Amino acid sequence: MTEIPVRSGEAGRSVPSRPDAVVAVLALAGITVSLMQTLVIPIVPELPGYLHASPSNAAWAVTATLLAAAVATPVAGRLGDMFGKRRLLLVSLVLLVAGSVVCALSDTLVPMIVGRALQGLAAAVVPLGISIMRDELPPERLAGSTALMSASLGVGGALGLPAAAFIADHYDWHVLFWTSASLGVAAFALVLALVPESGVRTGGRFDLVGALGMAVGLVSLLIAISKGADWGWGSGTTLGLFALALVVLVAWGLFELRTAAALVDLRTTARRQVLFTNLASIAFGFSMFAMSLVLPQLLQLPTQTGYGLGRSMLTVGLVMAPQGLVMMATAPVSAMITKARGPKITLMTGAVIVAAGYGLNIVLMSEVWQLILVSCVIGAGVGFAYGAMPALIMGAVPPSETAAANSLNTLMRSIGTSVASAVAGVILAQLTISLGGHALPSENGFKVVMAIGAGAALLAFVLASFLPRARPTAAAPAPASTEPSAEAVG
């Protein structure tokens, strides 16, 4: 597939007069969208009562966001490359605000699911923001800025949990969504005022058939993963969805390879640098989310178990919050290592740190301060890794495909988190103790999940070792040509 980018300005780059403001605004937009991941966590146990629904049906208020984000992220990335990344970023923020307002006005299940799905459609803000940075920032600013933007995925989630818990404890639950709507409006206004539109575009025709095929395949796969424990992993529904996903995604891949203007350029995706970065992203998504499942439960389980700490959801949020700050603090360090040694080394360093954090968690889990330490160590490793991934992707794709490629990488992380949730759920449901007639996850169950989290991080390390050795560089390649070399590495 050869598409000629449509450019405006010199070499397609209109360097903004206030790059610091552009970076700050895009990072704020990323944090605002990532808040959606943790927004409803404090009210999940009460959702059935709030929405007059059964617990299994109320869970769709969480699942809907995941499914919508999985479909919207690669589609919005492709549309951003075609019609303007800032334009699609603004559309995403409008969807976020609309979804938040719908949820804020909801008292029943169906409008809540609709609103949460609209919020999920905004998930492409982070990869779109990274792509805008590549097009618009001076080369010397790119590595640090994209590392910060990528880290906003975790920062918003970590900082959002204590804020959401505080609001849920002291105000009506609808205030959570009015707050997210207000943040979305502020982010929209700042992007509109301060972020320039990129002149690097592919133009061309949108691959509607490819988008529909990918949507059916991904939704089938993620529903099977997220609902398999409830329905039974051997049930006809679960196995049928896995089979449907396999058939549809294989057919989709064959169709994309024969399509001139494919939604996802699978030949680019198959390049070693892109392929192994995406595979490592799945492992990292798994590893990061395993901690998000273990630590809150350890903190909230009753002290009578002998290992639970009996703390409130607000305390859980406060314990997790430093992780987001650490991720933000490690972004410039990640950029420095990338400039000096290349993003491959940065990614491998992050994997080792995450694995070490889980190792600490296995032996340090009896005090609140120990869980804060573990959270910060793992957060530092994730910060290194998430800062390196965009650099690896942008080093191997042409500027005209940046948004689509970054969006696909974000999707890979989401698939990893979904698999982590399913695997951890199965383990914690099998390894239990009985307390007061109730089955609760056992201490050994938590340790097994932590060990698997460490293993996933080490798998990411191994996958990263297969990345081609790149020259240390301060920025991604300048947007000078429309076709990269077979391996855009040194």
Short mmCIF file of C-alpha atoms in Angstrom, two decimals:
data_model
loop_
_atom_site.label_atom_id
_atom_site.label_comp_id
_atom_site.label_asym_id
_atom_site.label_seq_id
_atom_site.Cartn_x
_atom_site.Cartn_y
_atom_site.Cartn_z
CA MET A 1 0.00 0.00 0.00
CA THR A 2 1.45 3.34 -1.06
CA GLU A 3 -0.29 6.50 0.03
CA ILE A 4 1.07 9.98 -0.44
CA PRO A 5 0.72 12.09 2.71
CA VAL A 6 -1.15 15.36 2.34
CA ARG A 7 0.92 18.03 4.02
CA SER A 8 0.56 21.62 5.02
CA GLY A 9 3.47 23.86 5.86
CA GLU A 10 7.12 23.10 5.44
CA ALA A 11 7.69 19.34 5.42
CA GLY A 12 4.29 18.88 6.98
CA ARG A 13 5.50 20.31 10.28
CA SER A 14 4.19 23.52 11.83
CA VAL A 15 6.17 23.74 15.04
CA PRO A 16 3.91 25.30 17.70
CA SER A 17 5.03 28.51 19.32
CA ARG A 18 4.32 27.06 22.77
CA PRO A 19 5.47 23.45 22.78
CA ASP A 20 5.32 23.24 26.59
CA ALA A 21 1.64 24.18 26.49
CA VAL A 22 0.96 21.61 23.76
CA VAL A 23 2.60 18.83 25.78
CA ALA A 24 0.78 19.83 28.97
CA VAL A 25 -2.61 19.99 27.26
CA LEU A 26 -2.19 16.65 25.48
CA ALA A 27 -1.01 14.99 28.71
CA LEU A 28 -4.03 16.44 30.53
CA ALA A 29 -6.32 15.05 27.83
CA GLY A 30 -4.67 11.64 28.20
CA ILE A 31 -5.07 11.67 31.98
CA THR A 32 -8.71 12.73 31.64
CA VAL A 33 -9.49 9.80 29.35
CA SER A 34 -7.56 7.28 31.44
CA LEU A 35 -9.67 8.29 34.46
CA MET A 36 -12.50 6.35 32.82
CA GLN A 37 -10.72 3.09 33.69
CA THR A 38 -11.06 3.65 37.46
CA LEU A 39 -14.06 5.97 37.62
CA VAL A 40 -16.61 3.31 38.54
CA ILE A 41 -14.38 1.02 40.64
CA PRO A 42 -15.47 2.52 44.00
CA ILE A 43 -19.16 2.03 43.15
CA VAL A 44 -19.01 -1.40 41.47
CA PRO A 45 -20.43 -3.24 44.53
CA GLU A 46 -23.34 -0.77 44.69
CA LEU A 47 -24.06 -0.56 40.94
CA PRO A 48 -26.74 -3.30 40.96
CA GLY A 49 -28.71 -1.34 43.54
CA TYR A 50 -28.16 2.01 41.84
CA LEU A 51 -29.26 0.66 38.43
CA HIS A 52 -31.95 -1.80 39.62
CA ALA A 53 -30.13 -4.65 37.88
CA SER A 54 -28.56 -7.99 38.72
CA PRO A 55 -24.80 -8.02 39.48
CA SER A 56 -24.03 -9.89 36.23
CA ASN A 57 -25.96 -7.36 34.16
CA ALA A 58 -24.54 -4.37 36.05
CA ALA A 59 -21.03 -5.64 35.20
CA TRP A 60 -21.73 -4.64 31.60
CA ALA A 61 -21.27 -1.03 32.70
CA VAL A 62 -17.58 -1.90 33.02
CA THR A 63 -17.34 -4.31 30.10
CA ALA A 64 -18.98 -1.85 27.66
CA THR A 65 -16.13 0.61 28.10
CA LEU A 66 -13.54 -2.08 27.39
CA LEU A 67 -15.29 -3.27 24.24
CA ALA A 68 -15.89 0.23 22.86
CA ALA A 69 -12.28 1.23 23.51
CA ALA A 70 -10.95 -1.88 21.75
CA VAL A 71 -12.92 -1.11 18.60
CA ALA A 72 -12.54 2.68 18.63
CA THR A 73 -8.79 2.91 19.22
CA PRO A 74 -7.51 1.49 15.90
CA VAL A 75 -10.41 3.03 13.95
CA ALA A 76 -9.81 6.51 15.37
CA GLY A 77 -6.07 6.14 14.75
CA ARG A 78 -6.65 5.36 11.08
CA LEU A 79 -9.17 8.20 10.70
CA GLY A 80 -6.70 10.54 12.41
CA ASP A 81 -4.01 9.65 9.88
CA MET A 82 -6.50 10.27 7.07
CA PHE A 83 -8.37 13.39 8.17
CA GLY A 84 -6.37 15.02 10.95
CA LYS A 85 -5.22 13.77 14.35
CA ARG A 86 -6.32 16.87 16.27
CA ARG A 87 -9.75 16.66 14.66
CA LEU A 88 -10.20 13.05 15.80
CA LEU A 89 -8.84 13.89 19.24
CA LEU A 90 -11.51 16.59 19.58
CA VAL A 91 -14.19 14.16 18.40
CA SER A 92 -12.99 11.67 21.02
CA LEU A 93 -13.28 14.27 23.77
CA VAL A 94 -16.80 15.16 22.62
CA LEU A 95 -17.74 11.48 22.92
CA LEU A 96 -16.22 11.40 26.40
CA VAL A 97 -18.29 14.39 27.51
CA ALA A 98 -21.45 12.98 25.92
CA GLY A 99 -20.95 9.61 27.60
CA SER A 100 -20.30 11.24 30.97
CA VAL A 101 -23.48 13.31 30.73
CA VAL A 102 -25.55 10.26 29.76
CA CYS A 103 -24.16 8.35 32.77
CA ALA A 104 -24.75 11.33 35.06
CA LEU A 105 -28.42 11.37 34.03
CA SER A 106 -28.83 7.58 34.31
CA ASP A 107 -30.68 5.63 36.97
CA THR A 108 -31.18 2.42 34.99
CA LEU A 109 -28.88 -0.04 33.29
CA VAL A 110 -29.36 0.61 29.56
CA PRO A 111 -28.48 4.33 29.51
CA MET A 112 -25.54 3.63 31.82
CA ILE A 113 -24.17 1.03 29.39
CA VAL A 114 -24.67 3.47 26.49
CA GLY A 115 -22.86 6.23 28.37
CA ARG A 116 -19.99 3.97 29.38
CA ALA A 117 -19.63 2.78 25.79
CA LEU A 118 -19.43 6.41 24.62
CA GLN A 119 -16.71 7.01 27.21
CA GLY A 120 -14.83 4.00 25.86
CA LEU A 121 -14.96 5.45 22.35
CA ALA A 122 -12.64 8.22 23.61
CA ALA A 123 -9.80 5.78 24.34
CA ALA A 124 -7.78 6.83 21.28
CA VAL A 125 -6.85 10.19 22.81
CA VAL A 126 -3.45 8.96 24.07
CA PRO A 127 -2.17 7.42 20.78
CA LEU A 128 -3.56 10.40 18.85
CA GLY A 129 -1.76 12.76 21.23
CA ILE A 130 1.52 10.89 20.79
CA SER A 131 1.12 11.10 17.02
CA ILE A 132 0.44 14.85 17.17
CA MET A 133 3.64 15.25 19.16
CA ARG A 134 5.63 13.43 16.48
CA ASP A 135 4.28 15.75 13.81
CA GLU A 136 4.47 19.03 15.70
CA LEU A 137 7.20 19.09 18.35
CA PRO A 138 10.87 19.92 17.79
CA PRO A 139 12.88 16.68 17.49
CA GLU A 140 14.79 17.29 20.71
CA ARG A 141 11.51 17.44 22.68
CA LEU A 142 9.92 14.34 21.23
CA ALA A 143 11.30 11.50 23.37
CA GLY A 144 10.46 13.05 26.73
CA SER A 145 7.08 14.34 25.61
CA THR A 146 5.88 11.04 24.15
CA ALA A 147 7.09 9.21 27.27
CA LEU A 148 5.00 11.57 29.42
CA MET A 149 1.96 11.18 27.16
CA SER A 150 2.24 7.41 27.19
CA ALA A 151 2.60 7.40 30.98
CA SER A 152 -0.66 9.37 31.28
CA LEU A 153 -2.47 6.05 30.68
CA GLY A 154 -1.33 4.89 34.09
CA VAL A 155 -1.21 8.29 35.79
CA GLY A 156 -4.91 8.98 35.26
CA GLY A 157 -5.89 5.56 36.46
CA ALA A 158 -3.75 5.76 39.61
CA LEU A 159 -4.75 9.31 40.56
CA GLY A 160 -8.39 8.79 39.60
CA LEU A 161 -9.00 5.99 42.10
CA PRO A 162 -8.60 8.04 45.32
CA ALA A 163 -10.49 10.96 43.80
CA ALA A 164 -13.35 8.71 42.71
CA ALA A 165 -13.41 6.97 46.09
CA PHE A 166 -13.59 10.32 47.89
CA ILE A 167 -16.45 11.55 45.68
CA ALA A 168 -18.34 8.26 46.03
CA ASP A 169 -17.99 8.36 49.84
CA HIS A 170 -19.13 11.98 50.28
CA TYR A 171 -21.47 12.77 47.39
CA ASP A 172 -24.16 11.25 45.20
CA TRP A 173 -22.61 8.77 42.75
CA HIS A 174 -23.78 10.83 39.76
CA VAL A 175 -21.23 13.49 40.75
CA LEU A 176 -18.51 11.12 39.49
CA PHE A 177 -19.79 11.53 35.95
CA TRP A 178 -20.51 15.25 36.18
CA THR A 179 -16.87 15.62 37.26
CA SER A 180 -15.59 13.60 34.29
CA ALA A 181 -17.81 15.64 31.96
CA SER A 182 -16.33 18.87 33.34
CA LEU A 183 -12.79 17.59 32.87
CA GLY A 184 -13.65 16.56 29.31
CA VAL A 185 -15.02 20.03 28.50
CA ALA A 186 -11.87 21.65 29.92
CA ALA A 187 -9.61 19.31 27.91
CA PHE A 188 -11.61 19.99 24.74
CA ALA A 189 -11.33 23.77 25.17
CA LEU A 190 -7.59 23.62 25.82
CA VAL A 191 -6.91 21.35 22.83
CA LEU A 192 -9.02 23.61 20.61
CA ALA A 193 -7.13 26.70 21.78
CA LEU A 194 -3.53 25.48 22.03
CA VAL A 195 -2.92 22.34 19.94
CA PRO A 196 -2.29 22.83 16.20
CA GLU A 197 -3.62 20.48 13.55
CA SER A 198 -1.01 18.25 11.95
CA GLY A 199 -0.43 18.61 8.23
CA VAL A 200 0.75 15.00 7.86
CA ARG A 201 -2.13 12.96 6.45
CA THR A 202 -2.60 9.96 4.23
CA GLY A 203 -5.90 10.91 2.64
CA GLY A 204 -7.48 7.97 0.82
CA ARG A 205 -10.56 5.85 1.47
CA PHE A 206 -11.66 4.44 4.84
CA ASP A 207 -11.73 0.64 5.04
CA LEU A 208 -15.30 0.16 6.36
CA VAL A 209 -15.35 -3.60 5.75
CA GLY A 210 -12.05 -3.98 7.59
CA ALA A 211 -13.35 -1.89 10.50
CA LEU A 212 -16.51 -4.00 10.80
CA GLY A 213 -14.57 -7.26 10.59
CA MET A 214 -12.08 -6.14 13.23
CA ALA A 215 -14.93 -4.97 15.48
CA VAL A 216 -16.73 -8.33 15.31
CA GLY A 217 -13.51 -10.27 15.93
CA LEU A 218 -12.29 -8.12 18.83
CA VAL A 219 -15.67 -7.87 20.54
CA SER A 220 -16.14 -11.66 20.33
CA LEU A 221 -12.67 -12.27 21.74
CA LEU A 222 -12.94 -9.76 24.59
CA ILE A 223 -16.44 -10.82 25.62
CA ALA A 224 -15.27 -14.42 25.80
CA ILE A 225 -12.25 -13.42 27.90
CA SER A 226 -14.11 -11.07 30.24
CA LYS A 227 -17.25 -13.21 30.71
CA GLY A 228 -15.74 -16.69 30.48
CA ALA A 229 -15.46 -17.07 34.25
CA ASP A 230 -19.15 -16.19 34.74
CA TRP A 231 -20.45 -18.34 31.90
CA GLY A 232 -17.96 -21.19 32.33
CA TRP A 233 -14.82 -21.58 30.23
CA GLY A 234 -16.20 -24.78 28.72
CA SER A 235 -19.67 -23.43 28.04
CA GLY A 236 -21.05 -23.33 24.51
CA THR A 237 -21.34 -19.54 24.60
CA THR A 238 -17.72 -18.98 25.61
CA LEU A 239 -16.28 -21.54 23.19
CA GLY A 240 -18.54 -20.27 20.42
CA LEU A 241 -17.30 -16.71 20.89
CA PHE A 242 -13.66 -17.84 20.85
CA ALA A 243 -14.31 -19.80 17.66
CA LEU A 244 -16.11 -16.84 16.07
CA ALA A 245 -13.23 -14.54 17.00
CA LEU A 246 -10.68 -16.92 15.49
CA VAL A 247 -12.57 -17.35 12.21
CA VAL A 248 -13.41 -13.66 11.81
CA LEU A 249 -9.93 -12.38 12.68
CA VAL A 250 -8.24 -14.83 10.29
CA ALA A 251 -10.64 -13.83 7.51
CA TRP A 252 -10.11 -10.17 8.43
CA GLY A 253 -6.33 -10.57 8.19
CA LEU A 254 -6.57 -12.15 4.74
CA PHE A 255 -8.89 -9.36 3.60
CA GLU A 256 -6.59 -6.64 4.94
CA LEU A 257 -3.60 -8.11 3.10
CA ARG A 258 -5.50 -7.81 -0.19
CA THR A 259 -6.94 -4.33 0.42
CA ALA A 260 -5.18 -1.31 -1.04
CA ALA A 261 -6.25 1.09 1.74
CA ALA A 262 -6.39 -1.32 4.69
CA LEU A 263 -7.50 -0.25 8.16
CA VAL A 264 -4.33 -1.86 9.53
CA ASP A 265 -1.29 -2.29 7.33
CA LEU A 266 -0.41 -5.84 8.36
CA ARG A 267 2.83 -5.80 6.38
CA THR A 268 4.04 -2.87 8.48
CA THR A 269 2.73 -4.57 11.61
CA ALA A 270 4.72 -7.70 10.75
CA ARG A 271 8.05 -5.84 10.73
CA ARG A 272 10.23 -7.13 13.52
CA GLN A 273 10.37 -3.85 15.43
CA VAL A 274 6.60 -3.32 15.35
CA LEU A 275 5.70 -6.98 15.89
CA PHE A 276 7.87 -7.57 18.95
CA THR A 277 6.97 -4.20 20.46
CA ASN A 278 3.29 -5.12 20.21
CA LEU A 279 3.87 -8.58 21.65
CA ALA A 280 5.81 -7.06 24.54
CA SER A 281 2.95 -4.59 25.02
CA ILE A 282 0.50 -7.46 25.56
CA ALA A 283 2.80 -8.93 28.21
CA PHE A 284 3.24 -5.53 29.88
CA GLY A 285 -0.50 -4.87 29.86
CA PHE A 286 -1.00 -8.21 31.59
CA SER A 287 1.74 -7.52 34.13
CA MET A 288 0.57 -4.00 35.00
CA PHE A 289 -3.06 -4.98 35.48
CA ALA A 290 -2.23 -7.98 37.69
CA MET A 291 -1.04 -5.52 40.36
CA SER A 292 -4.24 -3.47 39.99
CA LEU A 293 -6.22 -6.62 40.79
CA VAL A 294 -4.12 -7.86 43.72
CA LEU A 295 -3.31 -4.78 45.77
CA PRO A 296 -6.88 -3.46 46.24
CA GLN A 297 -8.10 -6.86 47.41
CA LEU A 298 -5.21 -7.32 49.84
CA LEU A 299 -5.93 -3.91 51.31
CA GLN A 300 -9.69 -4.45 51.66
CA LEU A 301 -9.91 -8.07 52.84
CA PRO A 302 -10.71 -8.36 56.56
CA THR A 303 -7.85 -8.68 59.01
CA GLN A 304 -9.35 -11.94 60.26
CA THR A 305 -7.90 -13.65 57.19
CA GLY A 306 -4.41 -13.12 58.59
CA TYR A 307 -3.18 -11.31 55.48
CA GLY A 308 -5.94 -8.82 54.63
CA LEU A 309 -5.46 -5.28 55.93
CA GLY A 310 -9.12 -4.28 56.35
CA ARG A 311 -8.79 -0.84 54.76
CA SER A 312 -11.35 1.34 52.96
CA MET A 313 -11.58 2.03 49.23
CA LEU A 314 -10.29 5.55 49.87
CA THR A 315 -7.17 4.07 51.46
CA VAL A 316 -6.79 1.79 48.46
CA GLY A 317 -6.81 4.85 46.22
CA LEU A 318 -4.27 6.67 48.34
CA VAL A 319 -1.95 3.62 48.28
CA MET A 320 -2.21 3.35 44.49
CA ALA A 321 -1.87 7.08 43.80
CA PRO A 322 1.94 7.31 44.26
CA GLN A 323 2.32 4.83 41.42
CA GLY A 324 0.93 7.42 39.00
CA LEU A 325 3.28 10.10 40.30
CA VAL A 326 6.24 7.72 39.94
CA MET A 327 5.24 6.94 36.36
CA MET A 328 5.17 10.64 35.58
CA ALA A 329 8.54 11.18 37.28
CA THR A 330 10.20 8.34 35.35
CA ALA A 331 9.06 9.65 31.96
CA PRO A 332 12.04 12.02 31.53
CA VAL A 333 14.43 9.33 32.81
CA SER A 334 12.97 6.92 30.27
CA ALA A 335 13.57 9.52 27.56
CA MET A 336 17.21 10.00 28.66
CA ILE A 337 17.91 6.26 28.45
CA THR A 338 16.22 6.10 25.06
CA LYS A 339 18.39 8.95 23.76
CA ALA A 340 21.58 7.40 25.14
CA ARG A 341 21.03 3.68 24.54
CA GLY A 342 17.92 3.34 22.39
CA PRO A 343 14.31 2.43 23.26
CA LYS A 344 15.02 -1.30 23.23
CA ILE A 345 17.23 -0.96 26.32
CA THR A 346 14.62 1.27 27.99
CA LEU A 347 11.91 -1.33 27.44
CA MET A 348 14.07 -4.16 28.75
CA THR A 349 15.02 -2.08 31.81
CA GLY A 350 11.35 -1.47 32.54
CA ALA A 351 10.60 -5.19 32.30
CA VAL A 352 13.29 -6.06 34.84
CA ILE A 353 12.03 -3.40 37.27
CA VAL A 354 8.43 -4.64 37.01
CA ALA A 355 9.51 -8.25 37.60
CA ALA A 356 11.53 -7.12 40.65
CA GLY A 357 8.47 -5.27 41.97
CA TYR A 358 6.36 -8.43 41.84
CA GLY A 359 9.15 -10.36 43.51
CA LEU A 360 9.08 -7.82 46.35
CA ASN A 361 5.30 -8.13 46.54
CA ILE A 362 5.51 -11.87 47.16
CA VAL A 363 7.56 -11.31 50.34
CA LEU A 364 6.30 -7.83 51.32
CA MET A 365 2.51 -7.80 51.63
CA SER A 366 1.73 -7.47 55.33
CA GLU A 367 1.87 -3.66 55.81
CA VAL A 368 0.44 -0.68 53.97
CA TRP A 369 3.87 0.88 53.45
CA GLN A 370 5.08 -2.33 51.83
CA LEU A 371 2.27 -2.21 49.26
CA ILE A 372 3.03 1.46 48.57
CA LEU A 373 6.68 0.50 47.93
CA VAL A 374 5.67 -2.33 45.61
CA SER A 375 3.24 -0.07 43.76
CA CYS A 376 5.95 2.54 43.22
CA VAL A 377 8.55 0.03 42.01
CA ILE A 378 6.14 -1.50 39.51
CA GLY A 379 4.99 1.98 38.48
CA ALA A 380 8.60 2.97 37.76
CA GLY A 381 9.06 -0.06 35.53
CA VAL A 382 5.82 0.58 33.68
CA GLY A 383 6.83 4.21 33.23
CA PHE A 384 10.09 3.14 31.55
CA ALA A 385 8.31 0.66 29.30
CA TYR A 386 5.40 2.88 28.32
CA GLY A 387 7.84 5.64 27.44
CA ALA A 388 9.84 3.34 25.16
CA MET A 389 6.94 1.77 23.25
CA PRO A 390 5.92 4.85 21.22
CA ALA A 391 9.55 5.49 20.31
CA LEU A 392 9.89 1.93 19.02
CA ILE A 393 6.66 2.14 17.03
CA MET A 394 7.44 5.56 15.54
CA GLY A 395 10.93 4.44 14.64
CA ALA A 396 9.52 1.77 12.34
CA VAL A 397 6.52 3.38 10.62
CA PRO A 398 6.20 6.39 8.31
CA PRO A 399 4.68 9.59 9.73
CA SER A 400 1.53 9.05 7.67
CA GLU A 401 0.77 5.85 9.66
CA THR A 402 1.79 7.06 13.13
CA ALA A 403 -1.67 7.36 14.68
CA ALA A 404 -2.85 3.98 13.38
CA ALA A 405 0.33 2.24 14.55
CA ASN A 406 0.27 3.84 18.01
CA SER A 407 -3.43 3.02 18.34
CA LEU A 408 -2.78 -0.63 17.54
CA ASN A 409 -0.05 -0.69 20.18
CA THR A 410 -2.49 0.75 22.74
CA LEU A 411 -4.98 -1.97 21.78
CA MET A 412 -2.34 -4.63 22.44
CA ARG A 413 -1.92 -3.34 26.00
CA SER A 414 -5.69 -3.46 26.48
CA ILE A 415 -5.81 -7.07 25.33
CA GLY A 416 -3.09 -7.85 27.88
CA THR A 417 -5.11 -6.26 30.70
CA SER A 418 -8.22 -8.20 29.68
CA VAL A 419 -6.33 -11.50 29.73
CA ALA A 420 -4.82 -10.58 33.12
CA SER A 421 -8.27 -9.95 34.57
CA ALA A 422 -9.52 -13.33 33.34
CA VAL A 423 -6.46 -15.30 34.49
CA ALA A 424 -6.33 -13.64 37.91
CA GLY A 425 -10.06 -14.16 38.35
CA VAL A 426 -9.74 -17.89 37.68
CA ILE A 427 -6.78 -18.29 40.05
CA LEU A 428 -8.33 -16.30 42.90
CA ALA A 429 -11.63 -18.15 42.49
CA GLN A 430 -9.86 -21.54 42.74
CA LEU A 431 -7.43 -20.79 45.59
CA THR A 432 -9.72 -19.70 48.43
CA ILE A 433 -10.28 -19.87 52.16
CA SER A 434 -13.59 -19.88 54.05
CA LEU A 435 -14.36 -17.05 56.45
CA GLY A 436 -17.79 -16.69 58.01
CA GLY A 437 -19.26 -18.98 55.40
CA HIS A 438 -17.84 -16.93 52.53
CA ALA A 439 -15.09 -17.99 50.11
CA LEU A 440 -12.29 -15.44 49.94
CA PRO A 441 -9.07 -15.45 47.87
CA SER A 442 -6.24 -17.10 49.77
CA GLU A 443 -2.80 -15.68 50.43
CA ASN A 444 -1.29 -18.32 48.16
CA GLY A 445 -3.72 -17.29 45.43
CA PHE A 446 -2.41 -13.73 45.56
CA LYS A 447 1.18 -14.96 45.51
CA VAL A 448 0.49 -17.10 42.43
CA VAL A 449 -0.97 -14.08 40.62
CA MET A 450 2.08 -12.02 41.60
CA ALA A 451 4.41 -14.73 40.33
CA ILE A 452 2.53 -14.81 37.02
CA GLY A 453 2.78 -11.00 36.86
CA ALA A 454 6.54 -11.29 37.30
CA GLY A 455 6.63 -13.99 34.63
CA ALA A 456 4.71 -11.76 32.22
CA ALA A 457 7.25 -8.97 32.79
CA LEU A 458 10.13 -11.38 32.13
CA LEU A 459 8.35 -12.56 28.98
CA ALA A 460 8.23 -8.91 27.86
CA PHE A 461 11.99 -8.74 28.53
CA VAL A 462 12.59 -11.79 26.33
CA LEU A 463 10.37 -10.43 23.55
CA ALA A 464 12.13 -7.06 23.71
CA SER A 465 15.48 -8.80 23.30
CA PHE A 466 14.40 -9.78 19.77
CA LEU A 467 13.95 -6.15 18.78
CA PRO A 468 16.52 -4.92 16.26
CA ARG A 469 19.34 -2.91 17.75
CA ALA A 470 18.68 0.74 17.01
CA ARG A 471 21.00 3.71 17.10
CA PRO A 472 20.48 5.94 20.12
CA THR A 473 18.51 8.92 18.93
CA ALA A 474 16.83 11.98 20.30
CA ALA A 475 13.76 11.68 18.15
CA ALA A 476 11.87 9.58 15.73
CA PRO A 477 12.76 9.91 12.08
CA ALA A 478 11.77 13.20 10.52
CA PRO A 479 8.73 13.05 8.24
CA ALA A 480 10.65 13.18 5.01
CA SER A 481 9.55 10.11 3.09
CA THR A 482 6.38 8.15 2.69
CA GLU A 483 7.93 4.68 2.69
CA PRO A 484 10.29 3.44 5.41
CA SER A 485 13.05 0.98 4.87
CA ALA A 486 12.40 -2.68 5.61
CA GLU A 487 13.74 -2.19 9.12
CA ALA A 488 13.86 1.46 10.19
CA VAL A 489 16.82 0.85 12.45
CA GLY A 490 20.49 1.36 12.59
#
